PDB file of C-alpha atoms in Angstrom:
ATOM      1  CA  UNK A   1      52.174  50.977   9.357  1.00 94.00           C
ATOM      2  CA  UNK A   2      49.100  49.612   7.566  1.00 97.00           C
ATOM      3  CA  UNK A   3      48.134  45.965   7.251  1.00 97.00           C
ATOM      4  CA  UNK A   4      45.392  44.365   5.166  1.00 97.00           C
ATOM      5  CA  UNK A   5      43.187  41.455   6.190  1.00 97.00           C
ATOM      6  CA  UNK A   6      40.938  39.681   3.638  1.00 96.00           C
ATOM      7  CA  UNK A   7      37.241  39.489   4.534  1.00 96.00           C
ATOM      8  CA  UNK A   8      34.266  37.551   3.221  1.00 93.00           C
ATOM      9  CA  UNK A   9      30.890  39.126   2.303  1.00 92.00           C
ATOM     10  CA  UNK A  10      29.870  39.035   5.984  1.00 95.00           C
ATOM     11  CA  UNK A  11      33.070  40.863   7.048  1.00 95.00           C
ATOM     12  CA  UNK A  12      34.496  37.703   8.622  1.00 95.00           C
ATOM     13  CA  UNK A  13      38.154  36.693   8.204  1.00 96.00           C
ATOM     14  CA  UNK A  14      38.536  35.093   4.752  1.00 93.00           C
ATOM     15  CA  UNK A  15      40.737  32.004   4.736  1.00 91.00           C
ATOM     16  CA  UNK A  16      40.958  31.318   0.999  1.00 88.00           C
ATOM     17  CA  UNK A  17      43.132  32.989  -1.643  1.00 86.00           C
ATOM     18  CA  UNK A  18      42.993  36.733  -0.861  1.00 88.00           C
ATOM     19  CA  UNK A  19      42.889  37.388  -4.609  1.00 84.00           C
ATOM     20  CA  UNK A  20      39.302  36.030  -4.445  1.00 86.00           C
ATOM     21  CA  UNK A  21      38.278  37.826  -1.215  1.00 90.00           C
ATOM     22  CA  UNK A  22      35.245  40.122  -1.500  1.00 91.00           C
ATOM     23  CA  UNK A  23      36.713  42.802   0.781  1.00 95.00           C
ATOM     24  CA  UNK A  24      39.760  43.858   2.779  1.00 96.00           C
ATOM     25  CA  UNK A  25      39.944  45.519   6.162  1.00 97.00           C
ATOM     26  CA  UNK A  26      42.809  47.972   6.448  1.00 98.00           C
ATOM     27  CA  UNK A  27      44.276  48.394   9.922  1.00 98.00           C
ATOM     28  CA  UNK A  28      46.703  50.992  11.196  1.00 97.00           C
ATOM     29  CA  UNK A  29      49.328  49.739  13.652  1.00 95.00           C
ATOM     30  CA  UNK A  30      51.129  52.303  15.800  1.00 94.00           C
ATOM     31  CA  UNK A  31      53.526  52.343  18.682  1.00 90.00           C
ATOM     32  CA  UNK A  32      56.736  50.643  19.678  1.00 84.00           C
ATOM     33  CA  UNK A  33      57.736  47.319  21.237  1.00 76.00           C
ATOM     34  CA  UNK A  34      56.400  48.295  24.662  1.00 82.00           C
ATOM     35  CA  UNK A  35      53.197  50.078  23.644  1.00 88.00           C
ATOM     36  CA  UNK A  36      51.513  48.997  20.424  1.00 90.00           C
ATOM     37  CA  UNK A  37      47.953  49.546  19.287  1.00 93.00           C
ATOM     38  CA  UNK A  38      45.895  48.927  16.178  1.00 95.00           C
ATOM     39  CA  UNK A  39      42.565  50.032  14.794  1.00 96.00           C
ATOM     40  CA  UNK A  40      40.548  49.514  11.640  1.00 96.00           C
ATOM     41  CA  UNK A  41      40.780  52.486   9.337  1.00 97.00           C
ATOM     42  CA  UNK A  42      38.615  51.311   6.436  1.00 97.00           C
ATOM     43  CA  UNK A  43      37.040  48.386   4.624  1.00 97.00           C
ATOM     44  CA  UNK A  44      37.562  48.316   0.867  1.00 95.00           C
ATOM     45  CA  UNK A  45      36.009  46.247  -1.890  1.00 93.00           C
ATOM     46  CA  UNK A  46      38.130  43.927  -4.007  1.00 88.00           C
ATOM     47  CA  UNK A  47      37.508  45.070  -7.616  1.00 81.00           C
ATOM     48  CA  UNK A  48      38.316  41.607  -8.968  1.00 75.00           C
ATOM     49  CA  UNK A  49      35.642  40.058  -6.783  1.00 70.00           C
ATOM     50  CA  UNK A  50      33.011  42.426  -8.142  1.00 61.00           C
ATOM     51  CA  UNK A  51      33.942  41.484 -11.704  1.00 58.00           C
ATOM     52  CA  UNK A  52      34.488  37.755 -11.205  1.00 55.00           C
ATOM     53  CA  UNK A  53      32.398  36.772  -8.165  1.00 47.00           C
ATOM     54  CA  UNK A  54      30.378  34.268 -10.151  1.00 44.00           C
ATOM     55  CA  UNK A  55      33.258  33.335 -12.418  1.00 43.00           C
ATOM     56  CA  UNK A  56      35.939  32.512  -9.861  1.00 47.00           C
ATOM     57  CA  UNK A  57      36.790  28.886 -10.158  1.00 62.00           C
ATOM     58  CA  UNK A  58      37.186  26.685  -7.127  1.00 57.00           C
ATOM     59  CA  UNK A  59      40.823  26.212  -8.144  1.00 50.00           C
ATOM     60  CA  UNK A  60      41.471  29.955  -7.802  1.00 58.00           C
ATOM     61  CA  UNK A  61      39.704  30.160  -4.445  1.00 53.00           C
ATOM     62  CA  UNK A  62      41.709  27.201  -3.111  1.00 51.00           C
ATOM     63  CA  UNK A  63      45.036  28.305  -4.699  1.00 51.00           C
ATOM     64  CA  UNK A  64      45.109  25.220  -6.896  1.00 54.00           C
ATOM     65  CA  UNK A  65      45.422  26.655 -10.401  1.00 59.00           C
ATOM     66  CA  UNK A  66      47.096  24.345 -12.889  1.00 60.00           C
ATOM     67  CA  UNK A  67      50.566  25.126 -14.245  1.00 68.00           C
ATOM     68  CA  UNK A  68      49.203  26.493 -17.530  1.00 68.00           C
ATOM     69  CA  UNK A  69      46.932  28.963 -15.772  1.00 68.00           C
ATOM     70  CA  UNK A  70      49.651  29.995 -13.290  1.00 61.00           C
ATOM     71  CA  UNK A  71      51.795  31.073 -16.247  1.00 72.00           C
ATOM     72  CA  UNK A  72      48.972  32.685 -18.236  1.00 73.00           C
ATOM     73  CA  UNK A  73      49.838  36.366 -18.696  1.00 75.00           C
ATOM     74  CA  UNK A  74      46.219  37.535 -18.307  1.00 76.00           C
ATOM     75  CA  UNK A  75      45.844  35.563 -15.064  1.00 74.00           C
ATOM     76  CA  UNK A  76      49.094  36.984 -13.689  1.00 74.00           C
ATOM     77  CA  UNK A  77      48.028  40.545 -14.546  1.00 77.00           C
ATOM     78  CA  UNK A  78      44.666  40.105 -12.785  1.00 78.00           C
ATOM     79  CA  UNK A  79      46.499  39.717  -9.483  1.00 79.00           C
ATOM     80  CA  UNK A  80      47.921  43.223  -9.779  1.00 85.00           C
ATOM     81  CA  UNK A  81      44.427  44.619  -9.090  1.00 85.00           C
ATOM     82  CA  UNK A  82      45.131  43.836  -5.426  1.00 87.00           C
ATOM     83  CA  UNK A  83      47.785  46.552  -5.390  1.00 91.00           C
ATOM     84  CA  UNK A  84      45.133  49.129  -6.273  1.00 89.00           C
ATOM     85  CA  UNK A  85      43.231  48.154  -3.132  1.00 91.00           C
ATOM     86  CA  UNK A  86      45.927  47.376  -0.558  1.00 94.00           C
ATOM     87  CA  UNK A  87      48.956  49.062  -2.111  1.00 91.00           C
ATOM     88  CA  UNK A  88      49.331  51.432   0.842  1.00 94.00           C
ATOM     89  CA  UNK A  89      49.810  48.478   3.208  1.00 96.00           C
ATOM     90  CA  UNK A  90      53.073  46.965   4.334  1.00 96.00           C
ATOM     91  CA  UNK A  91      51.631  43.524   5.159  1.00 96.00           C
ATOM     92  CA  UNK A  92      48.791  41.258   4.098  1.00 96.00           C
ATOM     93  CA  UNK A  93      47.663  38.652   6.611  1.00 96.00           C
ATOM     94  CA  UNK A  94      46.503  35.500   4.841  1.00 93.00           C
ATOM     95  CA  UNK A  95      45.935  31.819   5.458  1.00 90.00           C
ATOM     96  CA  UNK A  96      46.272  30.600   1.851  1.00 84.00           C
ATOM     97  CA  UNK A  97      47.742  32.351  -1.137  1.00 83.00           C
ATOM     98  CA  UNK A  98      48.899  31.348  -4.586  1.00 79.00           C
ATOM     99  CA  UNK A  99      52.301  31.934  -6.136  1.00 82.00           C
ATOM    100  CA  UNK A 100      50.933  34.728  -8.317  1.00 82.00           C
ATOM    101  CA  UNK A 101      49.466  36.547  -5.320  1.00 84.00           C
ATOM    102  CA  UNK A 102      52.675  36.438  -3.323  1.00 86.00           C
ATOM    103  CA  UNK A 103      54.788  37.393  -6.355  1.00 86.00           C
ATOM    104  CA  UNK A 104      52.531  40.334  -7.232  1.00 87.00           C
ATOM    105  CA  UNK A 105      52.410  41.658  -3.684  1.00 91.00           C
ATOM    106  CA  UNK A 106      56.157  41.266  -3.239  1.00 93.00           C
ATOM    107  CA  UNK A 107      56.655  43.328  -6.420  1.00 92.00           C
ATOM    108  CA  UNK A 108      54.418  45.979  -4.853  1.00 92.00           C
ATOM    109  CA  UNK A 109      56.397  46.014  -1.599  1.00 95.00           C
ATOM    110  CA  UNK A 110      53.840  44.086   0.470  1.00 95.00           C
ATOM    111  CA  UNK A 111      54.906  41.195   2.685  1.00 94.00           C
ATOM    112  CA  UNK A 112      52.459  38.314   3.092  1.00 93.00           C
ATOM    113  CA  UNK A 113      52.310  37.056   6.664  1.00 94.00           C
ATOM    114  CA  UNK A 114      50.759  33.610   7.011  1.00 93.00           C
ATOM    115  CA  UNK A 115      48.133  33.220   9.701  1.00 91.00           C
ATOM    116  CA  UNK A 116      47.122  29.836  11.101  1.00 92.00           C
ATOM    117  CA  UNK A 117      43.890  28.272   9.861  1.00 91.00           C
ATOM    118  CA  UNK A 118      42.599  27.973  13.432  1.00 94.00           C
ATOM    119  CA  UNK A 119      42.374  31.765  13.778  1.00 94.00           C
ATOM    120  CA  UNK A 120      38.804  32.812  13.063  1.00 93.00           C
ATOM    121  CA  UNK A 121      38.641  36.573  13.700  1.00 93.00           C
ATOM    122  CA  UNK A 122      40.605  39.570  12.501  1.00 95.00           C
ATOM    123  CA  UNK A 123      41.680  40.877  15.904  1.00 94.00           C
ATOM    124  CA  UNK A 124      43.216  37.528  16.815  1.00 94.00           C
ATOM    125  CA  UNK A 125      44.930  37.417  13.403  1.00 95.00           C
ATOM    126  CA  UNK A 126      46.430  40.855  14.013  1.00 95.00           C
ATOM    127  CA  UNK A 127      47.581  39.954  17.524  1.00 93.00           C
ATOM    128  CA  UNK A 128      49.188  36.785  16.118  1.00 92.00           C
ATOM    129  CA  UNK A 129      50.930  38.931  13.514  1.00 94.00           C
ATOM    130  CA  UNK A 130      52.171  41.406  16.127  1.00 91.00           C
ATOM    131  CA  UNK A 131      53.608  38.606  18.228  1.00 87.00           C
ATOM    132  CA  UNK A 132      55.257  36.815  15.295  1.00 79.00           C
ATOM    133  CA  UNK A 133      56.451  39.619  13.045  1.00 63.00           C
ATOM    134  CA  UNK A 134      59.581  41.639  13.500  1.00 52.00           C
ATOM    135  CA  UNK A 135      58.165  45.004  12.567  1.00 48.00           C
TER     136      UNK A 135
END
């Protein structure tokens, strides 16, 4: 099973809307309930970040888009770029996410697993996921 974790430019766990994350770490999780392991398989760039890094509004980063923007067809379609990057994953670990992100990922078969804000590194986020998820 593969899981995605959003990262900032410094490869640190990204706590804002994953749609605006610069990168994603993809981890492979293997094993069973008594013997489970995980390792990073790759780090991929978010194509939307490269195109909009200077254009992303604070509202998008903080998941606070207004109702008009949430329903804007172009804005909704932009979220589907995430599936090109993390579409082979079963889960996305995220602290914050907007309705369009969760809807898009659900349509692509990806489950968003919320991680607590107090978690600051990817390995702790994955361990939290492994404890809390019924895989």
